[in-house]
Structures are given as structure tokens and as C-alpha cells.
């Protein structure tokens, strides 16, 4: 049996280089495009969360719950999620809620595990969108400040002071 060794000829080397050219060019173009995309800031960055306009509705007499609302701005390049809210003045019972409508037009709240805060956008909580449901405290008065800690998936904890307001006056 005779062995046929591969002998590099000019033709074989040209064919090999030609076959490798397309994948190498595709890789170089992709890498260059990604480098330009990143250098111009389009690859996104971490979420940059700010909490403003925090308000807590003054509960009515005998009402067991009230609502807190926050404006959460994300000026970063990545989305984040509000996972939980707590307060040093409230031991337990705080939950995140979304407001939904039935087919008949009645509104109701639905407890949720988290609320999305899209990149470059604002989650503006209101009685018509989402809120933080809070057990009522009969000692609260209009103008009181109640501390809250908002916990985000990527941004961690953010502190906010909510002012107690009468519903409909903010």
C-alpha cells in the first residue's frame, strides 16, 4: 500500500486560503461592528435608578390599607425590576400591586411579585397603574414623612421619604 501524503502545492494553498477567507472576514466585521456599537454607548450600561415624588395616601378612618406611590426613573442602559418595598415604620404587610380592569369596566388591584422599570424610561405609579399597598396607621397626619426602602433586582436598595397626602390633592 502506498501512502499519499498531502503535499502543499500552490493550488492547494490558494484553495485553503480562499475557503478560510469568508469566515475570517465575517468575524472581523462582526467584531468591528460590536466595538463601534459599544464605543458609541449603544451597548447599554447598568440601570441608573432615581426615586422621586414619593407620596402616601392618608388612610380613611377604619380603612385597613392605603397606597404609596413613587416615580421611579431609570436613566441607565439596562432595565431593572422593583422587587420589594419595606419601611422601618411598618413591620409587615407591604405589597406591590397592579391595577387591572374587568371586562365590565370595574377596577381591581392585583398583587404582583415585581414591577418593571424599563431602560431610559419611568415607572410612574398612580391609582390607575400600580402602587405599593401599605397597612394603614391611624397616627399618620398630612405632611408626615414615612421612610421607605425600595429593593431593585440590579440596583439594590434605594431609600425614599414619602409625604403623607390626602387622596386627590397631589
XYZ file of N, CA and C in Angstrom:
510
model
N 0.829 -1.167 0.000
C 0.000 0.000 0.000
C 0.880 1.238 0.000
N 0.577 2.145 -0.856
C 1.383 3.350 -0.950
C 0.708 4.456 -0.172
N 1.502 5.279 0.437
C 0.923 6.380 1.197
C 0.877 7.616 0.311
N -0.200 8.309 0.444
C -0.371 9.544 -0.320
C -0.302 10.696 0.670
N 0.822 11.278 0.816
C 0.990 12.409 1.719
C 0.437 13.660 1.053
N -0.101 14.502 1.879
C -0.613 15.777 1.367
C 0.575 16.674 1.104
N 0.666 17.083 -0.085
C 1.791 17.910 -0.492
C 1.256 19.305 -0.801
N 1.798 20.289 -0.086
C 1.297 21.648 -0.328
C 1.756 22.164 -1.690
N 0.789 22.379 -2.515
C 1.093 22.981 -3.815
C 0.488 24.385 -3.810
N 0.880 25.132 -4.777
C 0.360 26.496 -4.861
C -1.162 26.479 -5.004
N -1.703 25.579 -5.746
C -3.154 25.468 -5.972
C -3.867 25.085 -4.672
N -3.335 24.099 -3.959
C -3.956 23.666 -2.701
C -3.922 24.788 -1.659
N -2.829 25.506 -1.554
C -2.731 26.613 -0.599
C -3.720 27.723 -0.954
N -3.894 28.010 -2.215
C -4.840 29.038 -2.649
C -6.270 28.626 -2.323
N -6.608 27.357 -2.567
C -7.954 26.862 -2.244
C -8.230 26.931 -0.737
N -7.253 26.571 0.088
C -7.410 26.607 1.539
C -7.610 28.044 2.023
N -6.812 28.972 1.522
C -6.933 30.379 1.901
C -8.276 30.944 1.458
N -8.715 30.562 0.279
C -9.997 31.023 -0.232
C -11.150 30.518 0.627
N -11.087 29.277 1.073
C -12.146 28.708 1.914
C -12.189 29.365 3.289
N -11.057 29.774 3.817
C -10.998 30.386 5.152
C -11.331 31.877 5.115
N -11.280 32.501 3.958
C -11.456 33.937 3.850
C -12.846 34.409 4.300
N -13.906 33.766 3.892
C -15.263 34.210 4.228
C -15.515 34.183 5.746
N -15.229 33.081 6.468
C -15.456 33.107 7.915
C -14.582 34.125 8.653
N -13.342 34.290 8.213
C -12.456 35.269 8.863
C -12.992 36.680 8.640
N -13.432 36.996 7.439
C -13.997 38.319 7.161
C -15.264 38.563 7.981
N -16.113 37.556 8.081
C -17.343 37.695 8.872
C -17.018 37.976 10.333
N -16.043 37.290 10.889
C -15.633 37.513 12.288
C -15.065 38.916 12.474
N -14.231 39.360 11.564
C -13.616 40.688 11.680
C -14.693 41.769 11.585
N -15.612 41.634 10.647
C -16.688 42.621 10.510
C -17.584 42.640 11.746
N -17.937 41.474 12.267
C -18.776 41.400 13.466
C -18.085 42.040 14.657
N -16.831 41.702 14.857
C -16.074 42.259 15.974
C -15.925 43.770 15.838
N -15.672 44.248 14.645
C -15.570 45.694 14.415
C -16.888 46.402 14.682
N -17.987 45.804 14.211
C -19.306 46.386 14.453
C -19.649 46.445 15.935
N -19.354 45.388 16.659
C -19.597 45.378 18.100
C -18.740 46.410 18.822
N -17.502 46.570 18.398
C -16.612 47.557 19.016
C -17.152 48.972 18.807
N -17.615 49.281 17.598
C -18.175 50.607 17.315
C -19.460 50.807 18.109
N -20.312 49.809 18.150
C -21.587 49.877 18.876
C -21.343 50.149 20.362
N -20.372 49.469 20.942
C -20.040 49.655 22.353
C -19.406 51.021 22.589
N -18.492 51.417 21.719
C -17.785 52.689 21.896
C -18.723 53.886 21.812
N -19.811 53.769 21.068
C -20.764 54.876 20.951
C -21.831 54.845 22.031
N -21.718 53.903 22.977
C -22.637 53.859 24.116
C -23.929 53.117 23.860
N -24.036 52.441 22.748
C -25.277 51.745 22.420
C -25.381 50.347 23.016
N -24.331 49.863 23.616
C -24.371 48.516 24.183
C -25.101 48.504 25.507
N -25.451 49.659 25.998
C -26.163 49.743 27.265
C -25.201 49.768 28.426
N -25.698 50.223 29.504
C -24.937 50.259 30.736
C -25.846 49.771 31.837
N -25.400 49.847 33.046
C -26.250 49.386 34.137
C -27.448 50.315 34.327
N -28.455 49.796 34.991
C -29.617 50.616 35.330
C -29.156 51.740 36.252
N -29.753 52.916 36.104
C -29.451 54.066 36.954
C -30.786 54.566 37.494
N -31.119 54.147 38.716
C -32.433 54.356 39.299
C -32.457 55.597 40.191
N -33.519 56.405 40.045
C -33.789 57.536 40.938
C -35.259 57.464 41.341
N -35.534 57.666 42.630
C -36.903 57.636 43.134
C -37.284 59.041 43.583
N -38.364 59.573 43.016
C -38.845 60.914 43.339
C -40.355 60.891 43.534
N -40.904 62.017 43.910
C -42.352 62.192 44.051
C -43.001 61.081 44.866
N -42.381 60.728 45.981
C -42.931 59.673 46.836
C -44.057 60.255 47.688
N -45.206 59.615 47.623
C -46.344 60.072 48.408
C -47.117 58.879 48.944
N -47.749 59.083 50.078
C -48.502 58.039 50.766
C -49.868 58.622 51.070
N -50.916 57.947 50.623
C -52.263 58.449 50.865
C -52.623 58.340 52.339
N -53.173 59.415 52.865
C -53.689 59.417 54.227
C -54.866 58.456 54.271
N -54.826 57.435 55.139
C -55.921 56.463 55.149
C -57.190 57.057 55.767
N -58.305 56.582 55.274
C -59.588 56.975 55.859
C -59.801 56.255 57.190
N -60.666 56.796 58.008
C -60.954 56.187 59.301
C -61.506 54.777 59.122
N -60.914 53.820 59.818
C -61.389 52.435 59.772
C -60.952 51.663 58.541
N -60.199 52.297 57.637
C -59.722 51.619 56.426
C -58.413 50.910 56.771
N -58.313 49.601 56.500
C -57.121 48.856 56.930
C -55.875 49.070 56.072
N -56.048 49.565 54.831
C -54.909 49.713 53.926
C -54.964 51.065 53.235
N -53.802 51.473 52.770
C -53.703 52.659 51.936
C -52.669 52.375 50.855
N -52.304 53.382 50.084
C -51.369 53.172 48.978
C -50.262 54.215 48.990
N -49.083 53.773 48.614
C -47.937 54.653 48.402
C -47.603 54.633 46.919
N -47.154 55.770 46.421
C -46.829 55.908 45.007
C -45.439 56.525 44.878
N -44.689 56.063 43.893
C -43.338 56.550 43.653
C -43.157 56.778 42.159
N -42.343 57.762 41.808
C -41.910 57.930 40.424
C -40.490 57.380 40.375
N -40.301 56.321 39.591
C -39.008 55.644 39.518
C -38.459 55.823 38.110
N -37.382 56.591 38.007
C -36.755 56.864 36.709
C -35.523 55.986 36.547
N -35.359 55.459 35.350
C -34.190 54.649 35.022
C -33.501 55.297 33.835
N -32.448 56.063 34.107
C -31.717 56.725 33.029
C -30.561 55.866 32.510
N -30.446 54.654 33.023
C -29.386 53.749 32.593
C -29.735 53.031 31.304
N -28.829 52.182 30.873
C -28.989 51.466 29.623
C -29.573 50.078 29.757
N -29.910 49.656 30.983
C -30.481 48.327 31.195
C -31.752 48.432 32.027
N -32.683 47.553 31.742
C -33.925 47.511 32.510
C -33.649 47.001 33.926
N -34.543 47.329 34.832
C -34.453 46.847 36.207
C -35.863 46.467 36.648
N -35.978 45.865 37.814
C -37.279 45.474 38.358
C -37.342 45.851 39.823
N -38.458 46.458 40.221
C -38.729 46.709 41.630
C -39.248 45.401 42.205
N -38.523 44.857 43.188
C -38.868 43.544 43.743
C -39.633 43.618 45.053
N -39.343 44.629 45.863
C -39.977 44.708 47.178
C -39.836 46.116 47.731
N -40.724 46.436 48.668
C -40.682 47.711 49.363
C -40.866 47.418 50.845
N -40.078 48.098 51.673
C -40.204 47.942 53.119
C -40.106 49.315 53.769
N -40.431 49.367 55.056
C -40.337 50.615 55.802
C -39.990 50.300 57.246
N -39.135 51.122 57.827
C -38.792 50.945 59.240
C -39.967 51.296 60.142
N -40.967 51.995 59.608
C -42.150 52.375 60.387
C -43.309 51.395 60.240
N -43.148 50.403 59.355
C -44.227 49.440 59.106
C -43.621 48.050 59.194
N -44.109 47.236 60.125
C -43.458 45.945 60.381
C -43.683 44.923 59.268
N -44.871 44.844 58.716
C -45.133 43.855 57.654
C -46.403 44.210 56.913
N -46.664 43.477 55.830
C -47.900 43.660 55.076
C -47.799 44.571 53.875
N -46.595 45.027 53.515
C -46.425 45.881 52.342
C -46.345 44.992 51.107
N -47.070 45.362 50.042
C -47.032 44.562 48.816
C -47.088 45.462 47.586
N -46.606 44.930 46.484
C -46.666 45.610 45.191
C -47.969 45.225 44.505
N -48.624 46.186 43.869
C -49.907 45.926 43.212
C -49.956 46.569 41.836
N -50.691 45.916 40.954
C -51.028 46.481 39.643
C -52.530 46.706 39.638
N -52.952 47.707 38.921
C -54.384 47.984 38.803
C -54.878 47.415 37.483
N -55.930 46.649 37.542
C -56.499 45.991 36.361
C -57.964 46.376 36.224
N -58.493 46.161 35.040
C -59.908 46.415 34.770
C -60.572 45.127 34.301
N -61.794 44.900 34.757
C -62.567 43.748 34.282
C -63.212 44.109 32.948
N -63.771 43.119 32.287
C -64.455 43.360 31.013
C -65.637 44.305 31.212
N -66.233 44.290 32.409
C -67.366 45.157 32.703
C -66.971 46.566 33.116
N -65.668 46.848 33.175
C -65.212 48.189 33.500
C -64.921 48.434 34.969
N -65.014 47.408 35.796
C -64.701 47.576 37.218
C -63.198 47.439 37.427
N -62.666 48.243 38.316
C -61.244 48.191 38.608
C -60.963 47.339 39.829
N -59.804 46.718 39.837
C -59.355 45.955 40.999
C -57.833 45.944 41.018
N -57.277 45.623 42.184
C -55.821 45.553 42.271
C -55.391 44.101 42.293
N -54.246 43.864 41.713
C -53.689 42.523 41.641
C -52.285 42.561 42.238
N -52.068 41.756 43.277
C -50.747 41.670 43.893
C -49.770 41.125 42.851
N -48.556 41.676 42.819
C -47.544 41.230 41.876
C -46.206 41.063 42.593
N -45.344 40.226 42.036
C -44.024 39.979 42.620
C -43.021 41.070 42.301
N -43.244 41.797 41.199
C -42.296 42.824 40.784
C -42.956 43.773 39.800
N -42.310 44.923 39.613
C -42.754 45.897 38.625
C -41.548 46.276 37.762
N -41.728 46.260 36.454
C -40.639 46.562 35.518
C -40.345 48.062 35.484
N -39.050 48.371 35.390
C -38.590 49.747 35.192
C -37.699 49.709 33.945
N -38.282 49.975 32.763
C -37.520 49.855 31.517
C -36.334 50.818 31.446
N -35.336 50.452 30.677
C -34.169 51.307 30.460
C -34.599 52.599 29.781
N -34.090 53.724 30.284
C -34.397 55.011 29.679
C -35.838 55.434 29.832
N -36.537 54.930 30.827
C -37.961 55.199 30.978
C -38.291 55.419 32.453
N -39.559 55.665 32.735
C -40.016 55.944 34.096
C -41.216 55.084 34.440
N -41.191 54.509 35.624
C -42.361 53.843 36.196
C -43.023 54.885 37.075
N -44.164 55.389 36.635
C -44.871 56.449 37.356
C -46.109 55.832 38.000
N -45.980 55.458 39.268
C -47.085 54.814 39.965
C -48.225 55.814 40.178
N -49.448 55.310 40.047
C -50.638 56.136 40.252
C -51.802 55.222 40.603
N -52.934 55.799 41.022
C -54.106 54.957 41.309
C -54.623 54.214 40.074
N -54.106 54.546 38.892
C -54.580 53.919 37.663
C -53.595 52.917 37.085
N -52.387 52.802 37.677
C -51.390 51.911 37.094
C -50.868 50.895 38.107
N -50.090 51.342 39.054
C -49.512 50.441 40.050
C -49.271 51.231 41.326
N -49.121 50.502 42.431
C -48.848 51.164 43.705
C -48.180 50.195 44.659
N -47.895 50.712 45.840
C -47.408 49.901 46.941
C -48.528 49.917 47.981
N -49.111 48.759 48.243
C -50.187 48.666 49.226
C -49.560 48.584 50.610
N -50.040 49.447 51.518
C -49.438 49.619 52.832
C -50.514 49.507 53.913
N -50.249 48.771 54.993
C -51.195 48.772 56.118
C -51.333 50.190 56.673
N -52.548 50.602 56.968
C -52.807 51.962 57.443
C -52.342 52.147 58.880
N -51.921 53.369 59.176
C -51.525 53.757 60.530
C -52.367 54.972 60.911
N -53.177 54.845 61.954
C -54.091 55.912 62.372
C -53.344 57.146 62.867
N -52.049 57.036 63.164
C -51.268 58.173 63.666
C -50.737 59.082 62.563
N -50.807 58.669 61.307
C -50.302 59.496 60.229
C -51.155 60.748 60.068
N -50.472 61.858 59.781
C -51.122 63.137 59.527
C -50.583 63.701 58.216
N -51.386 64.521 57.575
C -50.950 65.159 56.342
C -49.627 65.881 56.578
N -48.660 65.645 55.686
C -47.347 66.273 55.787
C -46.302 65.410 56.470
N -46.717 64.328 57.161
C -45.742 63.420 57.779
C -44.857 62.808 56.700
N -43.625 62.478 57.077
C -42.707 61.796 56.172
C -42.522 60.365 56.655
N -42.718 59.421 55.768
C -42.591 58.000 56.096
C -41.449 57.430 55.259
N -40.431 56.828 55.908
C -39.291 56.291 55.161
C -39.625 54.944 54.503
N -39.165 54.779 53.286
C -39.330 53.520 52.567
C -37.991 53.102 51.983
N -37.799 51.796 51.840
C -36.651 51.228 51.146
C -37.191 50.417 49.982
N -36.812 50.796 48.770
C -37.221 50.081 47.565
C -36.064 49.190 47.146
N -36.345 47.904 46.921
C -35.290 46.952 46.547
C -35.471 46.553 45.088
N -34.390 46.780 44.309
C -34.409 46.503 42.881
C -33.543 45.290 42.563
N -33.882 44.633 41.475
C -33.164 43.429 41.054
C -31.683 43.712 40.806
N -31.371 44.792 40.110
C -29.984 45.089 39.756
C -29.398 46.267 40.537
N -30.208 47.225 40.879
C -29.726 48.444 41.526
C -29.665 48.356 43.043
N -30.154 47.266 43.597
C -30.099 47.120 45.051
C -31.137 47.976 45.751
N -30.769 48.506 46.905
C -31.704 49.260 47.743
C -31.600 50.764 47.474
N -32.777 51.403 47.404
C -32.855 52.844 47.242
C -33.807 53.367 48.321
N -33.351 54.374 49.074
C -34.147 54.963 50.150
C -34.993 56.115 49.608
N -36.210 56.258 50.158
C -37.086 57.364 49.770
C -37.955 57.755 50.958
N -38.288 59.028 51.043
C -39.215 59.527 52.050
C -40.514 59.893 51.338
N -41.611 59.281 51.771
C -42.919 59.574 51.182
C -43.652 60.552 52.082
N -44.222 61.580 51.487
C -45.008 62.542 52.244
C -46.464 62.055 52.271
N -47.095 62.150 53.437
C -48.489 61.740 53.596
C -49.369 62.857 53.021
N -50.233 62.504 52.061
C -51.126 63.457 51.399
C -52.546 62.927 51.409
N -53.495 63.847 51.328
C -54.900 63.442 51.177
C -55.098 62.981 49.731
N -55.802 61.888 49.505
C -56.051 61.444 48.140
C -56.698 62.548 47.304
N -56.178 62.714 46.103
C -56.744 63.700 45.180
C -56.170 65.092 45.308
N -55.260 65.334 46.258
C -54.713 66.675 46.432
C -53.309 66.833 45.877
N -52.694 65.767 45.410
C -51.310 65.903 44.935
C -51.318 66.339 43.542
